[in-house]
CSV table of C-alpha atoms in Angstrom, one decimal:
chain,number,residue,atom,x,y,z
A,1,UNK,CA,0.0,0.0,0.0
A,2,UNK,CA,1.1,3.5,-0.8
A,3,UNK,CA,2.2,5.4,2.3
A,4,UNK,CA,-0.5,8.0,2.6
A,5,UNK,CA,-1.9,9.1,5.9
A,6,UNK,CA,-4.9,11.4,6.3
A,7,UNK,CA,-5.7,13.1,9.6
A,8,UNK,CA,-8.1,13.4,11.2
A,9,UNK,CA,-10.1,10.5,9.9
A,10,UNK,CA,-13.3,11.8,11.4
A,11,UNK,CA,-14.3,15.3,12.5
A,12,UNK,CA,-17.5,16.9,13.6
A,13,UNK,CA,-17.5,20.7,13.7
A,14,UNK,CA,-19.9,23.6,13.7
A,15,UNK,CA,-20.7,26.0,10.9
A,16,UNK,CA,-18.3,28.9,10.7
A,17,UNK,CA,-15.3,27.3,12.4
A,18,UNK,CA,-12.0,26.7,10.5
A,19,UNK,CA,-11.0,23.2,9.7
A,20,UNK,CA,-7.7,21.8,8.5
A,21,UNK,CA,-7.2,18.3,7.0
A,22,UNK,CA,-3.7,16.9,6.6
A,23,UNK,CA,-2.4,14.5,4.1
A,24,UNK,CA,1.1,13.0,4.7
A,25,UNK,CA,2.9,10.8,2.2
A,26,UNK,CA,6.1,8.8,2.5
A,27,UNK,CA,6.4,8.0,-1.3
A,28,UNK,CA,8.2,11.3,-2.3
A,29,UNK,CA,5.6,11.7,-5.1
A,30,UNK,CA,5.5,15.1,-6.7
A,31,UNK,CA,1.8,15.4,-7.3
A,32,UNK,CA,-0.8,15.5,-4.5
A,33,UNK,CA,-4.6,16.0,-4.8
A,34,UNK,CA,-7.6,16.7,-2.6
A,35,UNK,CA,-10.9,15.3,-3.7
A,36,UNK,CA,-14.4,15.2,-2.1
A,37,UNK,CA,-16.8,12.4,-2.5
A,38,UNK,CA,-20.6,12.9,-2.0
A,39,UNK,CA,-23.6,10.6,-2.7
A,40,UNK,CA,-24.8,11.0,-6.2
A,41,UNK,CA,-21.5,12.5,-7.4
A,42,UNK,CA,-18.3,11.1,-8.7
A,43,UNK,CA,-15.1,12.1,-6.9
A,44,UNK,CA,-14.5,15.8,-7.5
A,45,UNK,CA,-11.2,17.6,-7.5
A,46,UNK,CA,-10.8,20.5,-5.0
A,47,UNK,CA,-7.2,21.5,-5.3
A,48,UNK,CA,-3.9,19.9,-6.4
A,49,UNK,CA,-0.2,20.5,-6.1
A,50,UNK,CA,2.5,19.8,-8.6
A,51,UNK,CA,5.4,20.6,-6.2
A,52,UNK,CA,6.3,22.4,-3.0
A,53,UNK,CA,4.4,25.7,-2.9
A,54,UNK,CA,2.9,25.0,-6.4
A,55,UNK,CA,-0.8,24.5,-6.2
A,56,UNK,CA,-3.8,25.1,-8.4
A,57,UNK,CA,-7.6,25.0,-8.3
A,58,UNK,CA,-9.8,22.1,-9.2
A,59,UNK,CA,-13.5,22.1,-10.2
A,60,UNK,CA,-14.9,22.7,-6.7
A,61,UNK,CA,-12.3,24.9,-5.0
A,62,UNK,CA,-14.6,27.7,-3.6
A,63,UNK,CA,-14.4,27.8,0.1
A,64,UNK,CA,-11.2,25.8,0.3
A,65,UNK,CA,-7.5,26.7,0.4
A,66,UNK,CA,-4.4,24.5,0.4
A,67,UNK,CA,-0.8,24.7,1.3
A,68,UNK,CA,2.2,22.5,0.6
A,69,UNK,CA,5.4,23.6,2.4
A,70,UNK,CA,7.1,20.2,2.2
A,71,UNK,CA,7.0,17.4,-0.4
A,72,UNK,CA,5.3,15.1,2.1
A,73,UNK,CA,2.5,17.3,3.4
A,74,UNK,CA,-0.5,18.7,1.7
A,75,UNK,CA,-3.0,20.6,3.9
A,76,UNK,CA,-6.6,21.4,3.0
A,77,UNK,CA,-8.2,24.3,4.9
A,78,UNK,CA,-11.8,25.3,5.2
A,79,UNK,CA,-11.6,28.8,6.4
A,80,UNK,CA,-15.2,28.9,7.6
A,81,UNK,CA,-16.9,25.6,7.4
A,82,UNK,CA,-20.5,25.3,6.0
A,83,UNK,CA,-23.0,22.5,6.0
A,84,UNK,CA,-22.4,22.0,2.2
A,85,UNK,CA,-18.9,21.0,3.0
A,86,UNK,CA,-20.0,17.9,4.9
A,87,UNK,CA,-18.3,15.2,2.9
A,88,UNK,CA,-15.7,12.6,2.7
A,89,UNK,CA,-12.3,14.0,1.7
A,90,UNK,CA,-9.7,12.0,-0.1
A,91,UNK,CA,-6.1,12.8,-0.6
A,92,UNK,CA,-4.3,11.2,-3.6
A,93,UNK,CA,-0.7,11.1,-4.8
A,94,UNK,CA,1.0,10.4,-8.1
A,95,UNK,CA,4.5,10.4,-9.4
A,96,UNK,CA,3.3,11.7,-12.9
A,97,UNK,CA,0.8,14.2,-14.1
A,98,UNK,CA,-2.9,13.3,-13.7
A,99,UNK,CA,-3.5,12.1,-17.2
A,100,UNK,CA,-0.7,9.5,-17.1
A,101,UNK,CA,0.2,8.8,-13.5
A,102,UNK,CA,-1.4,6.2,-11.4
A,103,UNK,CA,-3.3,7.7,-8.4
A,104,UNK,CA,-3.0,6.3,-5.0
A,105,UNK,CA,-5.6,7.3,-2.5
A,106,UNK,CA,-5.6,7.8,1.3
A,107,UNK,CA,-8.3,6.3,3.5
A,108,UNK,CA,-10.4,9.4,3.6
A,109,UNK,CA,-11.4,12.0,6.2
A,110,UNK,CA,-15.1,12.2,7.1
A,111,UNK,CA,-16.1,15.7,7.9
A,112,UNK,CA,-19.5,16.6,9.4
A,113,UNK,CA,-20.4,20.3,9.6
A,114,UNK,CA,-23.4,21.0,11.9
B,1,UNK,CA,-19.5,18.3,-21.6
B,2,UNK,CA,-17.1,15.5,-20.6
B,3,UNK,CA,-19.0,12.8,-18.8
B,4,UNK,CA,-18.6,9.3,-17.5
B,5,UNK,CA,-21.7,7.2,-17.1
B,6,UNK,CA,-21.8,3.9,-15.3
B,7,UNK,CA,-24.4,1.1,-15.3
B,8,UNK,CA,-26.0,-0.4,-13.5
B,9,UNK,CA,-26.1,1.8,-10.5
B,10,UNK,CA,-26.2,-1.3,-8.3
B,11,UNK,CA,-26.0,-5.0,-8.7
B,12,UNK,CA,-26.6,-8.1,-6.5
B,13,UNK,CA,-25.1,-11.4,-7.5
B,14,UNK,CA,-24.5,-14.8,-5.9
B,15,UNK,CA,-21.0,-15.8,-4.9
B,16,UNK,CA,-19.3,-17.7,-7.7
B,17,UNK,CA,-21.2,-16.0,-10.5
B,18,UNK,CA,-19.7,-13.7,-13.1
B,19,UNK,CA,-20.8,-10.1,-13.7
B,20,UNK,CA,-20.1,-7.3,-16.1
B,21,UNK,CA,-20.1,-3.6,-15.3
B,22,UNK,CA,-20.4,-0.9,-18.0
B,23,UNK,CA,-18.9,2.5,-18.5
B,24,UNK,CA,-19.7,4.9,-21.3
B,25,UNK,CA,-17.8,8.2,-21.7
B,26,UNK,CA,-17.8,11.3,-23.8
B,27,UNK,CA,-14.4,12.6,-22.7
B,28,UNK,CA,-12.3,14.0,-25.5
B,29,UNK,CA,-9.4,14.1,-26.1
B,30,UNK,CA,-9.0,10.8,-24.4
B,31,UNK,CA,-5.8,9.7,-22.7
B,32,UNK,CA,-6.6,6.6,-20.6
B,33,UNK,CA,-9.4,4.8,-18.8
B,34,UNK,CA,-9.1,3.4,-15.3
B,35,UNK,CA,-11.1,1.1,-13.1
B,36,UNK,CA,-11.0,1.5,-9.3
B,37,UNK,CA,-12.4,-0.6,-6.5
B,38,UNK,CA,-13.6,1.1,-3.4
B,39,UNK,CA,-14.4,-0.9,-0.3
B,40,UNK,CA,-16.9,0.7,2.1
B,41,UNK,CA,-15.1,3.3,4.3
B,42,UNK,CA,-11.8,3.0,2.3
B,43,UNK,CA,-10.1,4.9,-0.4
B,44,UNK,CA,-10.3,3.7,-4.1
B,45,UNK,CA,-7.7,1.2,-5.2
B,46,UNK,CA,-6.6,0.9,-8.9
B,47,UNK,CA,-7.5,-2.2,-10.7
B,48,UNK,CA,-6.6,-1.4,-14.3
B,49,UNK,CA,-5.4,1.4,-16.5
B,50,UNK,CA,-5.8,1.2,-20.3
B,51,UNK,CA,-4.6,3.6,-23.0
B,52,UNK,CA,-6.6,4.2,-26.2
B,53,UNK,CA,-4.4,1.5,-28.0
B,54,UNK,CA,-5.2,-1.2,-25.5
B,55,UNK,CA,-8.5,-3.1,-25.7
B,56,UNK,CA,-8.2,-5.5,-22.8
B,57,UNK,CA,-6.3,-5.7,-19.5
B,58,UNK,CA,-6.6,-8.2,-16.7
B,59,UNK,CA,-5.8,-8.1,-13.0
B,60,UNK,CA,-6.5,-11.5,-11.6
B,61,UNK,CA,-10.3,-12.2,-11.8
B,62,UNK,CA,-10.9,-8.7,-13.1
B,63,UNK,CA,-10.8,-8.1,-16.9
B,64,UNK,CA,-11.4,-4.6,-18.3
B,65,UNK,CA,-12.1,-4.0,-22.0
B,66,UNK,CA,-12.1,-0.8,-23.9
B,67,UNK,CA,-13.6,0.2,-27.3
B,68,UNK,CA,-12.2,3.7,-28.0
B,69,UNK,CA,-14.3,4.0,-31.1
B,70,UNK,CA,-17.6,3.6,-29.3
B,71,UNK,CA,-16.3,5.1,-26.1
B,72,UNK,CA,-17.3,2.2,-24.0
B,73,UNK,CA,-15.6,0.1,-21.4
B,74,UNK,CA,-16.6,-2.9,-19.3
B,75,UNK,CA,-15.2,-4.6,-16.2
B,76,UNK,CA,-15.8,-8.3,-16.0
B,77,UNK,CA,-15.5,-10.1,-12.7
B,78,UNK,CA,-15.1,-13.8,-12.9
B,79,UNK,CA,-16.1,-16.3,-10.1
B,80,UNK,CA,-17.2,-13.6,-7.7
B,81,UNK,CA,-16.2,-13.7,-4.1
B,82,UNK,CA,-17.7,-12.0,-1.0
B,83,UNK,CA,-14.7,-9.7,-0.9
B,84,UNK,CA,-15.7,-8.3,-4.3
B,85,UNK,CA,-18.6,-6.5,-2.6
B,86,UNK,CA,-17.6,-2.9,-3.2
B,87,UNK,CA,-18.1,0.2,-5.4
B,88,UNK,CA,-16.4,0.1,-8.8
B,89,UNK,CA,-15.5,3.4,-10.3
B,90,UNK,CA,-14.7,4.2,-13.9
B,91,UNK,CA,-12.3,7.1,-14.4
B,92,UNK,CA,-11.4,8.7,-17.8
B,93,UNK,CA,-8.4,10.9,-18.2
B,94,UNK,CA,-8.4,13.9,-20.5
B,95,UNK,CA,-5.3,14.3,-22.5
B,96,UNK,CA,-4.8,17.8,-21.2
B,97,UNK,CA,-3.0,17.4,-17.9
B,98,UNK,CA,-4.6,16.8,-14.5
B,99,UNK,CA,-8.3,16.3,-15.5
B,100,UNK,CA,-9.7,13.0,-14.4
B,101,UNK,CA,-13.5,12.5,-14.9
B,102,UNK,CA,-14.9,10.1,-12.4
B,103,UNK,CA,-18.1,8.1,-12.8
B,104,UNK,CA,-20.5,7.8,-9.9
B,105,UNK,CA,-19.7,4.1,-9.5
B,106,UNK,CA,-21.5,0.8,-9.5
B,107,UNK,CA,-22.2,-0.8,-6.2
B,108,UNK,CA,-21.7,-4.6,-6.3
B,109,UNK,CA,-23.0,-6.8,-3.6
B,110,UNK,CA,-22.0,-10.5,-3.6
B,111,UNK,CA,-24.1,-12.7,-1.4
B,112,UNK,CA,-23.6,-16.3,-0.3
């Protein structure tokens, strides 16, 4: 299994509070991604990183920010959580660009915003 | 609009039986097509990746086929086991960089 650790695995928070999810990898892969998974939808890309301090937006980036200060860590921050951000969040890593590289996923972080 | 449609939405089969899951896509330009297995409460795990020049790829009891002309793929599971109970996700890659288009998945339940 690819060395990907997401934390926390479960979190319940209240509307308006900030939340940070962490993704840590031990594979030294260049590319890291944050996805959300909701019933009735396929996985949707929030943000991705193609190197330290190099990030870009995905299709559902509103309300989220990311940071990557080290190769191994990719943080996803919800500045002010809303109920619509209740979801399961998956981190993924790849050693090549998205259209060619194989993606390895973490175990997911389940976030509930009350 | 680039889309990936999977069918059926859910499927129940008896242990030991075979089954086939379908994936139709409209993604263009096309780079590759992937099948993932996602167990309940876990992250997706890759089963196969096929480029446009490949029309079949196997991984144990899992065999994926691809018809790039009709933009259809199927995942065939042979001699199903209880551990095959999971969601199977079809993912198509655009040949433009990071864009992966995910299907909504087919939920397979294998009963004894």
